[in-house]
mmCIF file of C-alpha atoms and ligand atoms in Angstrom:
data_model
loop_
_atom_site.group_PDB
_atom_site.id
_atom_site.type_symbol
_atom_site.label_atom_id
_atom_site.label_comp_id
_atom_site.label_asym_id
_atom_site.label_seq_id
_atom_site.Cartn_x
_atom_site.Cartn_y
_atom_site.Cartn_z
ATOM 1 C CA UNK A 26 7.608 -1.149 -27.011
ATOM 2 C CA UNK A 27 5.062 -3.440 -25.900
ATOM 3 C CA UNK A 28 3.129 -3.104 -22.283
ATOM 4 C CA UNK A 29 4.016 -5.558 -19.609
ATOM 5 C CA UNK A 30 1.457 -8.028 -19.130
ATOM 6 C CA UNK A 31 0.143 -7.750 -15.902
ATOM 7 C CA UNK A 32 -1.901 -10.338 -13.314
ATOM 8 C CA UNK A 33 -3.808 -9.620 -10.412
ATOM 9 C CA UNK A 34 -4.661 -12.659 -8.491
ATOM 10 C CA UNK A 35 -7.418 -11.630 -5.664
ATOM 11 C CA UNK A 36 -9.395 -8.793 -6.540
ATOM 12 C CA UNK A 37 -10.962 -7.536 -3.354
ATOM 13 C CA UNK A 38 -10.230 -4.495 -1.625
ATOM 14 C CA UNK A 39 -6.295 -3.817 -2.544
ATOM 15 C CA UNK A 40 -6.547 -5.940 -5.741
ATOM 16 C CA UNK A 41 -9.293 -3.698 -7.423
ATOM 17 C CA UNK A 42 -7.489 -0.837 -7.312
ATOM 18 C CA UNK A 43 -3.921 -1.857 -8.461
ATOM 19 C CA UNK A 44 -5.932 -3.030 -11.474
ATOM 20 C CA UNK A 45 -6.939 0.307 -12.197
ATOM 21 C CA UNK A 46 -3.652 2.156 -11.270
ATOM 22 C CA UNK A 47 -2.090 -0.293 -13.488
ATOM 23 C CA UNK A 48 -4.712 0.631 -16.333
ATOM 24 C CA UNK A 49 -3.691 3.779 -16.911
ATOM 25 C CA UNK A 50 -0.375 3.850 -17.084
ATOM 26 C CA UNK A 51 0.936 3.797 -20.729
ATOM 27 C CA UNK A 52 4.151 0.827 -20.162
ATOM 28 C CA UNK A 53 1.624 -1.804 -18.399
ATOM 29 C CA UNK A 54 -1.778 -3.538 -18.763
ATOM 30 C CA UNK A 55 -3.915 -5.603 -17.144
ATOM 31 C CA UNK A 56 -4.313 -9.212 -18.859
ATOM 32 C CA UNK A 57 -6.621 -10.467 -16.070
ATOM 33 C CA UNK A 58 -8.068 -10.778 -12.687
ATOM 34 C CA UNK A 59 -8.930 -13.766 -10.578
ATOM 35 C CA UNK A 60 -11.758 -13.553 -8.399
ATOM 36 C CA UNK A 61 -12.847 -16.707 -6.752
ATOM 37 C CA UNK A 62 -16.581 -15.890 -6.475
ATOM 38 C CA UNK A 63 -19.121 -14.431 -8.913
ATOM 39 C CA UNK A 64 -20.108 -11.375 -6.436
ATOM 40 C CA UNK A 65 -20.936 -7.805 -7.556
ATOM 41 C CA UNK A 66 -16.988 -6.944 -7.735
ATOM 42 C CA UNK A 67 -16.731 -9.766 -10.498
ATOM 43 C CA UNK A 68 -19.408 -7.992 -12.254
ATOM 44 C CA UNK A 69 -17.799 -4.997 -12.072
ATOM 45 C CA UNK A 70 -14.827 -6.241 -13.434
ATOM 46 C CA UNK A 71 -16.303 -7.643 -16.126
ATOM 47 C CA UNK A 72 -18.095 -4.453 -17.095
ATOM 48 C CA UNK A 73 -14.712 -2.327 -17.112
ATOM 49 C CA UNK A 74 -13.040 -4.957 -19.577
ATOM 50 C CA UNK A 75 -11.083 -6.951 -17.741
ATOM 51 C CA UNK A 76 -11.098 -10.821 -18.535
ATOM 52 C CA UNK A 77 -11.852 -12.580 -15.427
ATOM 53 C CA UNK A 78 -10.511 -15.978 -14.017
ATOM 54 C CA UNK A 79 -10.901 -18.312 -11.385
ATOM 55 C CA UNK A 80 -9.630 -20.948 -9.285
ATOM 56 C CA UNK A 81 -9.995 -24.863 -10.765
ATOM 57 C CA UNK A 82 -13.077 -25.968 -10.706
ATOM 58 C CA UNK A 83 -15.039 -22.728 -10.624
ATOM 59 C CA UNK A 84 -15.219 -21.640 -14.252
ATOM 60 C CA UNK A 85 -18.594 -23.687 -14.901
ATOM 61 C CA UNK A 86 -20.007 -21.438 -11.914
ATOM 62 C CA UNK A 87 -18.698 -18.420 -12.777
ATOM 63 C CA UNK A 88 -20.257 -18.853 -16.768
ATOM 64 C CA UNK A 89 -23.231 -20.195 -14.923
ATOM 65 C CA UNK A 90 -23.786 -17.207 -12.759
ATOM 66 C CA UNK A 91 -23.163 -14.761 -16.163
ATOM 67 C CA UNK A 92 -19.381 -14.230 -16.321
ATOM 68 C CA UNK A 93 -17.804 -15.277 -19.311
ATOM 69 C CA UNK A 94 -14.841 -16.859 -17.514
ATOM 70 C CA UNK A 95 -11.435 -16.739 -19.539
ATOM 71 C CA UNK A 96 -10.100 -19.559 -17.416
ATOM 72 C CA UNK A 97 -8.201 -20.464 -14.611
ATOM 73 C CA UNK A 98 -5.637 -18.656 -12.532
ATOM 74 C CA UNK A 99 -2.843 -21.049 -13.935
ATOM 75 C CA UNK A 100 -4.008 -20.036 -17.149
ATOM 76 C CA UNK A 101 -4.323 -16.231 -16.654
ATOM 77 C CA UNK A 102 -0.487 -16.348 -14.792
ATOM 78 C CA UNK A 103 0.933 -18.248 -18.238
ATOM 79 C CA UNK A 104 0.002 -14.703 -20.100
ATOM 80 C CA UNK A 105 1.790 -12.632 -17.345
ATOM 81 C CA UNK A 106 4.912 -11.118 -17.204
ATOM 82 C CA UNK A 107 4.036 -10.107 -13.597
ATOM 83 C CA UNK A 108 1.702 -11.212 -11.142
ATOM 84 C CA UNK A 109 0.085 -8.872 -8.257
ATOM 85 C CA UNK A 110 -1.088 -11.274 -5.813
ATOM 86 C CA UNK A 111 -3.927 -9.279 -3.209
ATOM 87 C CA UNK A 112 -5.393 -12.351 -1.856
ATOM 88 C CA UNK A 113 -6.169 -12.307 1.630
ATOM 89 C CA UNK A 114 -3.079 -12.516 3.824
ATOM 90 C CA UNK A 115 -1.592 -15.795 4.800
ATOM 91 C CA UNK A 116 -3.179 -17.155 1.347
ATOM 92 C CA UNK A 117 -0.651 -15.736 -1.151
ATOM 93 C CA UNK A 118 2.263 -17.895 0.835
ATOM 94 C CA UNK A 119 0.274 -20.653 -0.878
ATOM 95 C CA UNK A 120 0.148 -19.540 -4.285
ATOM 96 C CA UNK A 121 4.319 -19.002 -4.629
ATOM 97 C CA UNK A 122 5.009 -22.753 -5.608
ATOM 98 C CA UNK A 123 2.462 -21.935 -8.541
ATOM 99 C CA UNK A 124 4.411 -18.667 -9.696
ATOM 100 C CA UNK A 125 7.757 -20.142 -9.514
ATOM 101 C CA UNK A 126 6.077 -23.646 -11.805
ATOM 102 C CA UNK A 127 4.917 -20.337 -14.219
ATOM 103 C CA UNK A 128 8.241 -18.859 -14.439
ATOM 104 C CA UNK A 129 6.435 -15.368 -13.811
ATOM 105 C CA UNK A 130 7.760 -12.404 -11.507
ATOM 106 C CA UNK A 131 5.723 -11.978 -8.636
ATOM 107 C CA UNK A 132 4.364 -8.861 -5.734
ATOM 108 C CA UNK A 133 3.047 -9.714 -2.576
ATOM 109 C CA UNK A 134 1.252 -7.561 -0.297
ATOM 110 C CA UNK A 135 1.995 -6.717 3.409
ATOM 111 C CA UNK A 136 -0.569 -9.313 5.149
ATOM 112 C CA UNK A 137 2.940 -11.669 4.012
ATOM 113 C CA UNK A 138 5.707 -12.492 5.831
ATOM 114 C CA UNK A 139 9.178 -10.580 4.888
ATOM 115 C CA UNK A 140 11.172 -13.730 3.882
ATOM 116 C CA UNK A 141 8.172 -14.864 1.040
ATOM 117 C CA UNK A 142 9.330 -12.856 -1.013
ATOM 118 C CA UNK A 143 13.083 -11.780 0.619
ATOM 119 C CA UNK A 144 12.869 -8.134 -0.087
ATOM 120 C CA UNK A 145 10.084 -5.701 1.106
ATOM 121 C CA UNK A 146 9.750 -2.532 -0.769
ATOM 122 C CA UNK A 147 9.126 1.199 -0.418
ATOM 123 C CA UNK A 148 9.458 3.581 -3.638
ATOM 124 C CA UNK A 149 10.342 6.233 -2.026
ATOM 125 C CA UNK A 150 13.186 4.122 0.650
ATOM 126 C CA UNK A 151 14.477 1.687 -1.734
ATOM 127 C CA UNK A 152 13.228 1.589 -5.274
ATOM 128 C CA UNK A 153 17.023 1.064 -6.996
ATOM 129 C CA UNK A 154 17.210 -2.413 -4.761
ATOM 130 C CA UNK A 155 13.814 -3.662 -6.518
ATOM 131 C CA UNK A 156 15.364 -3.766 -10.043
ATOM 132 C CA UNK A 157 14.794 -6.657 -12.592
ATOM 133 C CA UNK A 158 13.813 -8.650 -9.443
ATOM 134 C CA UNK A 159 11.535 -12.087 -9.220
ATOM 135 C CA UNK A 160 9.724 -11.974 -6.429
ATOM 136 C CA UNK A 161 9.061 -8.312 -3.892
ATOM 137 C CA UNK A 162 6.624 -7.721 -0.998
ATOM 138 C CA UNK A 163 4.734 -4.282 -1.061
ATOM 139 C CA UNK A 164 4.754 -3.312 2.472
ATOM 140 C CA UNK A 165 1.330 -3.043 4.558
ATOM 141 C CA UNK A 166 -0.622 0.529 4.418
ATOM 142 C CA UNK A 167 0.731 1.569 8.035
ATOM 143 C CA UNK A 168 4.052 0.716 6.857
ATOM 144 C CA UNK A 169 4.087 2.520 3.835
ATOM 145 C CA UNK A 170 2.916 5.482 5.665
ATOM 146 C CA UNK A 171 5.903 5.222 8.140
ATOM 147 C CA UNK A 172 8.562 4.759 5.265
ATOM 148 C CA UNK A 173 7.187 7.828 3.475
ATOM 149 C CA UNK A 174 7.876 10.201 6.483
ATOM 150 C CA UNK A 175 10.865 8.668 7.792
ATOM 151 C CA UNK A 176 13.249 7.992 4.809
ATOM 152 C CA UNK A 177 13.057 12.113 4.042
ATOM 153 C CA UNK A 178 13.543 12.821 7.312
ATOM 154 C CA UNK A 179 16.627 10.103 7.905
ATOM 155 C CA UNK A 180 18.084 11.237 4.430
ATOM 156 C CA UNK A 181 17.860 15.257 5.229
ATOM 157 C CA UNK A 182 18.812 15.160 9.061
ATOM 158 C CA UNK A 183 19.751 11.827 10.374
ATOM 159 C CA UNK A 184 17.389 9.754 12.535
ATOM 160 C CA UNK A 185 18.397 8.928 16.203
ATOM 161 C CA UNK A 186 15.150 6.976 17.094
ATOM 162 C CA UNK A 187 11.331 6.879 16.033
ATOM 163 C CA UNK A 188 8.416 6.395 18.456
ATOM 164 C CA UNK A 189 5.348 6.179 16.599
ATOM 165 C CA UNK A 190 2.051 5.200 18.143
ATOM 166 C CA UNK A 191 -0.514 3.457 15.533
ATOM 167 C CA UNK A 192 -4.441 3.654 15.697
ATOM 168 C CA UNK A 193 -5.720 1.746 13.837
ATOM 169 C CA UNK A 194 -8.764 1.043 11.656
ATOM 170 C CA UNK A 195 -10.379 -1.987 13.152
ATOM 171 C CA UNK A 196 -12.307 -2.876 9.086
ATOM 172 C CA UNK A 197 -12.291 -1.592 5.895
ATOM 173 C CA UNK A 198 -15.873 -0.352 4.932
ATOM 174 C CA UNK A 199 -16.994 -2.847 2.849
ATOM 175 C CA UNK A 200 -15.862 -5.512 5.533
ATOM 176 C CA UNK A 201 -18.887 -6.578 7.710
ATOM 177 C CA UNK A 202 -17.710 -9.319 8.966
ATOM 178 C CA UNK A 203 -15.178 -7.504 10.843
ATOM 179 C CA UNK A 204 -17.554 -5.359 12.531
ATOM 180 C CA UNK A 205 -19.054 -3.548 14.124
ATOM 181 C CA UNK A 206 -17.140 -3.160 17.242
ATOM 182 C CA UNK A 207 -17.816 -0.811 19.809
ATOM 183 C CA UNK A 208 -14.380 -0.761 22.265
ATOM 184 C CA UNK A 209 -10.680 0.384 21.635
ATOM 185 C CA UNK A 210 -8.692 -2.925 21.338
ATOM 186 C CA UNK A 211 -4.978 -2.980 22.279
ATOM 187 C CA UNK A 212 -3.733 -4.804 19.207
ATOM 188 C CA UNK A 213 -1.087 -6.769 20.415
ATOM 189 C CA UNK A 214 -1.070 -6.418 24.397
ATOM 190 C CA UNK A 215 2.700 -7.879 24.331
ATOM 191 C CA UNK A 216 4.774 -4.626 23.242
ATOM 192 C CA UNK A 217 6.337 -3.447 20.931
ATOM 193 C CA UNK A 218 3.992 -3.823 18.081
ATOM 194 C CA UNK A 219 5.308 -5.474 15.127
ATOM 195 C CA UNK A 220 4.852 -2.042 12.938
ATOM 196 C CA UNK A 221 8.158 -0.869 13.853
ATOM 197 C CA UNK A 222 10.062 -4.348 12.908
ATOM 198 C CA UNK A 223 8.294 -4.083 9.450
ATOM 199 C CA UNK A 224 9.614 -0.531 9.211
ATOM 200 C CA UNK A 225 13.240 -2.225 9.850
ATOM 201 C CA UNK A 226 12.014 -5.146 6.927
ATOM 202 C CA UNK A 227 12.676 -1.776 4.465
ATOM 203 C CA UNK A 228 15.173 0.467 6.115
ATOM 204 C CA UNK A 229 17.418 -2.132 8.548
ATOM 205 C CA UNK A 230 19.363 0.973 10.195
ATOM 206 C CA UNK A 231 16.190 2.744 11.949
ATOM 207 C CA UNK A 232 15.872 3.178 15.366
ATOM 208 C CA UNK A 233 11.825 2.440 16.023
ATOM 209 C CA UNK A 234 9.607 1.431 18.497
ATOM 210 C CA UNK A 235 5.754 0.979 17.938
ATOM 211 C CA UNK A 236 2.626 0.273 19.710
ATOM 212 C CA UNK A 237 -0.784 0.001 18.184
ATOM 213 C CA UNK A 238 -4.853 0.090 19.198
ATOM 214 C CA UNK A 239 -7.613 -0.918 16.858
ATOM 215 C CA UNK A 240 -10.693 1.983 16.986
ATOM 216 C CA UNK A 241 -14.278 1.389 15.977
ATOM 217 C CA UNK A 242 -13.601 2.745 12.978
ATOM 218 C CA UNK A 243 -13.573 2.389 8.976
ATOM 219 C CA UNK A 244 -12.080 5.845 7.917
ATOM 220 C CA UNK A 245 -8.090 5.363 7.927
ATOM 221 C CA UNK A 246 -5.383 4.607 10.445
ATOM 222 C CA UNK A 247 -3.734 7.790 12.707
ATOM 223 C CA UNK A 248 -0.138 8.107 13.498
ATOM 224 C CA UNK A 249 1.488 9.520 16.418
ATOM 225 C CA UNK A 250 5.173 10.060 15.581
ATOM 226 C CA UNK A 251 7.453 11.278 17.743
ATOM 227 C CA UNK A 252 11.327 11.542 16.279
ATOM 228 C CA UNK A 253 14.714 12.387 17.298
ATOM 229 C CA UNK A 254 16.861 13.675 14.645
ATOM 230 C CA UNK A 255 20.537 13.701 14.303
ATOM 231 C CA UNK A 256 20.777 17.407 12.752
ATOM 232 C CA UNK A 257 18.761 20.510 14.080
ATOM 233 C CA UNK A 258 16.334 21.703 12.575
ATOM 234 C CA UNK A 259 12.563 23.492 12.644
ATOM 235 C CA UNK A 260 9.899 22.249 12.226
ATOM 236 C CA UNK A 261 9.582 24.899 9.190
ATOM 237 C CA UNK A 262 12.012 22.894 7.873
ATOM 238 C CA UNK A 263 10.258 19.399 8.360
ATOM 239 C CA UNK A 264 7.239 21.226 6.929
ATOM 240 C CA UNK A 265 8.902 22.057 3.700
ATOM 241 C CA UNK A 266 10.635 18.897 3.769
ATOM 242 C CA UNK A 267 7.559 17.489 3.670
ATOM 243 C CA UNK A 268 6.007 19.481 1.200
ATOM 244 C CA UNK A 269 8.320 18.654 -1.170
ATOM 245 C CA UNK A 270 7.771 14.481 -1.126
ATOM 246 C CA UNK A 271 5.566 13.227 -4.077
ATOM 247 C CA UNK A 272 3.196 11.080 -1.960
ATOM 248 C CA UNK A 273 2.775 13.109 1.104
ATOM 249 C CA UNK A 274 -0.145 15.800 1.054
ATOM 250 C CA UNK A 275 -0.156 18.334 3.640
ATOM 251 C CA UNK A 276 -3.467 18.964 5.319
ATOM 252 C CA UNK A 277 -5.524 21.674 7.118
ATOM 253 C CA UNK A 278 -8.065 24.435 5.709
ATOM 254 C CA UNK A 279 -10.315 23.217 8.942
ATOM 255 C CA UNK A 280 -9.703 19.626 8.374
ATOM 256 C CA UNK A 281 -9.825 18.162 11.652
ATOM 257 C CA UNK A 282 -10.459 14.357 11.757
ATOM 258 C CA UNK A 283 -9.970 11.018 9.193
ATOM 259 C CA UNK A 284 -14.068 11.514 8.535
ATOM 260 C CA UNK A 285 -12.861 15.049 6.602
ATOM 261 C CA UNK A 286 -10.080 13.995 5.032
ATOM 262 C CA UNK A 287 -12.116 11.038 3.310
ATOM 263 C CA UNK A 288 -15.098 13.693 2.326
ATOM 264 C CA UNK A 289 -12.132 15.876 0.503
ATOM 265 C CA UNK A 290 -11.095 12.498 -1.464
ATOM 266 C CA UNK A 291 -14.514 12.538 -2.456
ATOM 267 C CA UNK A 292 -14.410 16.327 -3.409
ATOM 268 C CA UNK A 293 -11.430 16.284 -5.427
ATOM 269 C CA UNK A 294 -12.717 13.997 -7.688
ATOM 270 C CA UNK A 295 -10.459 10.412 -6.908
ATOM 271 C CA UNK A 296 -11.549 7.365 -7.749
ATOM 272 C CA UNK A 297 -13.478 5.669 -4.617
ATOM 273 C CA UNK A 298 -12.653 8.541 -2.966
ATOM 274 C CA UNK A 299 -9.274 7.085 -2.782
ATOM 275 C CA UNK A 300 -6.129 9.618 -0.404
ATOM 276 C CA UNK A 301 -3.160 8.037 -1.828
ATOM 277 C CA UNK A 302 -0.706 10.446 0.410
ATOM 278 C CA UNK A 303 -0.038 10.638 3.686
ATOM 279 C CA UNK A 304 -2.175 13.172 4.804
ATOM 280 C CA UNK A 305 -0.231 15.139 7.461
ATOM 281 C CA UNK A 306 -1.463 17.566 9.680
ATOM 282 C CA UNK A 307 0.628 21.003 9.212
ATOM 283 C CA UNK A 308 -0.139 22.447 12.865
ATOM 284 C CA UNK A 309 0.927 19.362 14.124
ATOM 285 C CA UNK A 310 4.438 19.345 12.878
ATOM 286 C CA UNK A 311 6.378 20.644 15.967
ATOM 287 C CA UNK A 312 9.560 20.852 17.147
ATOM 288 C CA UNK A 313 9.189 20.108 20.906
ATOM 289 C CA UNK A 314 12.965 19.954 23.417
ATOM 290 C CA UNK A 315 14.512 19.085 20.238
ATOM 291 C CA UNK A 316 12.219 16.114 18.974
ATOM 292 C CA UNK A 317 9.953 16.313 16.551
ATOM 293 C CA UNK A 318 5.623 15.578 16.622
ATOM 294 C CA UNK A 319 3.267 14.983 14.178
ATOM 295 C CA UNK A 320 0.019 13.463 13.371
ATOM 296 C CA UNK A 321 -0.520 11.467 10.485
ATOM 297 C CA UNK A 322 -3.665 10.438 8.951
ATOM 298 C CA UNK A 323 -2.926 6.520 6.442
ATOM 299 C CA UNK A 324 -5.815 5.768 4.025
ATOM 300 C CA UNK A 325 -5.298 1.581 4.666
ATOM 301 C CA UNK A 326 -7.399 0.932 1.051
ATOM 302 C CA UNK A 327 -4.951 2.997 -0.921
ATOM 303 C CA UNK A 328 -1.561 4.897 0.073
ATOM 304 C CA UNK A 329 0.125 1.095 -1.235
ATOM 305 C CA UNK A 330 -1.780 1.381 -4.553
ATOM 306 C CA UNK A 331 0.844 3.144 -6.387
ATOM 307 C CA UNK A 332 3.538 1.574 -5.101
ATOM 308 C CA UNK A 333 2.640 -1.964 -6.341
ATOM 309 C CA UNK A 334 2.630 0.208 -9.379
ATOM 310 C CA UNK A 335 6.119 1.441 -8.847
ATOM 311 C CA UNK A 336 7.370 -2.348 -8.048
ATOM 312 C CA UNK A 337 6.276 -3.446 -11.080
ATOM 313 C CA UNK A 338 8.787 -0.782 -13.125
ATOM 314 C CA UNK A 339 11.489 -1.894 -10.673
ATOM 315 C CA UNK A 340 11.129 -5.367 -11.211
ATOM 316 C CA UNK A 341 10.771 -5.269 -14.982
ATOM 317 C CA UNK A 342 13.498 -2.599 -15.286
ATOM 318 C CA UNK A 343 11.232 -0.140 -17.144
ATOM 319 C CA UNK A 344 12.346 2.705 -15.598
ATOM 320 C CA UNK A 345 15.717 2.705 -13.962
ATOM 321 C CA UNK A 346 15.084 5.822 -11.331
ATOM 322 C CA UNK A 347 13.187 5.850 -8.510
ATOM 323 C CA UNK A 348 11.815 9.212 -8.503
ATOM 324 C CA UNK A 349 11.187 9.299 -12.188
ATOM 325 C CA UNK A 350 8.975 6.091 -11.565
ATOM 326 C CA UNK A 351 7.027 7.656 -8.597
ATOM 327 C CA UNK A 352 6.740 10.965 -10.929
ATOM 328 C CA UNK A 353 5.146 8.417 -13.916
ATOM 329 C CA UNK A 354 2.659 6.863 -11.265
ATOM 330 C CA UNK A 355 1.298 9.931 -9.809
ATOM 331 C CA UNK A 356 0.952 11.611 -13.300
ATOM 332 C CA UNK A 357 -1.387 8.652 -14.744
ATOM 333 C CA UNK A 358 -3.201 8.128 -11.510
ATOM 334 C CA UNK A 359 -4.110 12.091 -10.923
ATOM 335 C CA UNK A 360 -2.320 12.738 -8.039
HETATM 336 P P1 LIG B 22 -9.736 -8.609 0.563
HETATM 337 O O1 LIG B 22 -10.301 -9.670 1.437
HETATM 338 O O2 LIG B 22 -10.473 -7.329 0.418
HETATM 339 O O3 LIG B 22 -9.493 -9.181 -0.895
HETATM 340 C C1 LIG B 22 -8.901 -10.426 -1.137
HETATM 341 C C2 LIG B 22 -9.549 -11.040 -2.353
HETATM 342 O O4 LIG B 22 -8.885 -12.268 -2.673
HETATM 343 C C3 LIG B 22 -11.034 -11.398 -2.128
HETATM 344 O O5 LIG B 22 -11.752 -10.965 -3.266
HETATM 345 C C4 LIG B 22 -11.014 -12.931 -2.009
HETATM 346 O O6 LIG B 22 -12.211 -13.510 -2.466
HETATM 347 C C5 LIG B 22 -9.854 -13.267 -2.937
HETATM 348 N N1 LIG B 22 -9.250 -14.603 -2.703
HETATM 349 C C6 LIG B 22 -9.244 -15.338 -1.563
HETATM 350 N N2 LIG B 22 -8.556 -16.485 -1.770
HETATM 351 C C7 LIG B 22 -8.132 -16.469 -3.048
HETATM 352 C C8 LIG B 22 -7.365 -17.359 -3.861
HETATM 353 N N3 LIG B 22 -6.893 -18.498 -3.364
HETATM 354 N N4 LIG B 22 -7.097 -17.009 -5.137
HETATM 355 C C9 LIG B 22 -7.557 -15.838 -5.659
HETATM 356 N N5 LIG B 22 -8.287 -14.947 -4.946
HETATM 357 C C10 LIG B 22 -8.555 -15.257 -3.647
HETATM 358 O O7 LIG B 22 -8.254 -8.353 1.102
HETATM 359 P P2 LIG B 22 -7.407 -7.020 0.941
HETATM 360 O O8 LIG B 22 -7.780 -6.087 2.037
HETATM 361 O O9 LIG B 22 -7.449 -6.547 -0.466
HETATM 362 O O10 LIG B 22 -5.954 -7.555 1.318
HETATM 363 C C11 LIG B 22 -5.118 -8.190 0.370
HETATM 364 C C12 LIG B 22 -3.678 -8.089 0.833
HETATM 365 O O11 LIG B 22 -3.330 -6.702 0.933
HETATM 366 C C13 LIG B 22 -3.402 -8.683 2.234
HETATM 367 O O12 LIG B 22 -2.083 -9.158 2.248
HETATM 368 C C14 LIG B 22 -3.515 -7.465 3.140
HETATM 369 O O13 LIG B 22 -2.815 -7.625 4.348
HETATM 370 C C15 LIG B 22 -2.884 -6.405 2.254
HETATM 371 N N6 LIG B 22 -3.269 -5.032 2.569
HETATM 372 C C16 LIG B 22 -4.557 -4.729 2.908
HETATM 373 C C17 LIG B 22 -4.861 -3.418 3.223
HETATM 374 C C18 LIG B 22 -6.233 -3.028 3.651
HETATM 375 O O14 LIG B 22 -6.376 -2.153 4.488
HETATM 376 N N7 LIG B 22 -7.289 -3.618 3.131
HETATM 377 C C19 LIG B 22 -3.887 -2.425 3.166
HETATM 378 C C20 LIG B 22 -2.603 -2.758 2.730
HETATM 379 C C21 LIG B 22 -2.294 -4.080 2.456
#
């Protein structure tokens, strides 16, 4: 059977590594990437084989400034059977008149509204719903991270209501003109945070409230959670609950802050350092008057990598089951 032909269109921070998720699994390939400068990551792209495109207008300057431009994004999307748009958010709003003219499936990522797209997607929550459609929105990182942990916990013991409090990265570390910032920004002031409504955008039925602050920080968002279950349970049980989920890594072994769980990324060998899971904190899962605590550490560059991967299968019906597909991604990726 032949590989899907896959597009990414932005290939910054998110868009780099989908390409290379994508790469190794065996039922999809990359046929491009559109970058709209010809910076070091264009380079780099170049060097690892991928052919490179750009918006109208640019190709002279990106064969100027020594990358062989293959052409233009219209003509990179015409090849696709799928396109991953990672351009900034708000931009890829712009770009669906251009994938619906191509005919081509598309994946948005969560800096775009819910209704772009009209279905927002979690592997774990609601892969089956994704299947053989046009046009899905990967959730944002902190989303991801809260559909991971809640959709277990809702399927095993019934959820009555989720508080979660979100602090947040303020930049990515490659983004200087974000930062530096030295303060602790309440990010919105008006309350509830959207986070919890995004949560709702995948699971409709959950009971969530959400505030967030922004930290002067690079080194991943932290989650407070604090749930009320339907069922008893211990938090023994939430622990092995947890251990069991494919994308959730339990953490301690002296691990105390975001700073160490980034350094053991680097140990363990992933690529860019990269923590794909949720990286929960054992000792912090407690049981507590009957509601449950935990903290949560979200790697915002990565934990929605694979799952662009997994909307791709869904969408182009390669693999009908859910966990099969999550079991497929985490095998080629090293998990
Ligand atoms: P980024 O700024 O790192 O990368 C975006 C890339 O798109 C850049 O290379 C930019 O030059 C390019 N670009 C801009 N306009 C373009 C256009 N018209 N056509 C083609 N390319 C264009 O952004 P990012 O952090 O990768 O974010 C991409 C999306 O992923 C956003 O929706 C964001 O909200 C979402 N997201 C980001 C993170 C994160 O923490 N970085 C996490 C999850 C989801």
């Amino acid at each position: 059977m032949s590989k899907v032909k896959v597009a990414i269109n932005g290939y910054g921070t998110i868009g780099k590594r989908v390409a290379d998720a994508v790469s190794v699994q065996d039922d999809m390939e990359i046929i491009g990437i559109a970058k709209t400068r010809p910076n070091y990551e264009a380079f780099v792209a170049r060097d690892k084989g991928y052919e490179v495109y750009t918006l109208e207008g640019r190709v002279d300057d990106m064969k100027k400034a020594g990358i062989p431009a293959a052409g233009t994004v219209e003509d990179m999307i015409a090849k696709a059977d799928v396109v991953v748009d990672c351009t900034p958010g708000g931009v890829g709003e712009q770009n669906k008149s251009m994938y619906e003219k191509a005919g081509v499936k598309a994946i948005w990522q969560g800096g775009e509204d819910h209704e772009l797209a009209g279905f927002s997607f979690n592997a774990n929550a609601n892969y089956s719903e994704a299947l053989g459609r046009d046009f899905v929105r990967v959730v944002s990182c902190n989303t991801t991270g809260l559909c991971r942990v809640i959709h277990p916990l809702d399927q095993e013991y019934g959820i009555k209501k989720v508080r979660v409090t979100l602090m947040r990265r303020s930049a990515d570390p490659g983004d200087v003109k974000k930062g530096p910032i030295n303060a602790i920004i309440p990010n919105p002031i008006k309350l509830p945070s959207h986070h919890g409504p995004d949560v709702k955008s995948v699971m409709p039925h959950i009971n969530i409230t959400s505030t967030a602050v922004k930290l002067p920080t690079t080194l991943m968002h932290l989650h407070t959670l604090n749930i009320e279950l339907e069922k008893d349970c211990s938090s023994d049980d939430v622990k092995a609950l947890f251990g069991e989920q494919p994308r959730i890594r339990m953490i301690g072994q002296g691990i105390g802050s975001t700073a160490e769980i980034m350094e053991l990324g680097k140990d363990i060998g992933r690529p860019r350092g990269d923590m794909w899971e949720n990286c929960i904190w054992e000792d912090s899962v407690t049981m507590y008057e009957g509601e449950l605590y935990f903290f949560q550490g979200i790697h915002q560059e990565s934990d929605v990598v694979p799952e662009n991967v997994d909307a791709i299968r869904a969408m182009m019906e390669l693999e009908e089951d859910g966990a099969e597909s999550i079991a497929k991604t985490n095998r080629a990726m090293g998990f």
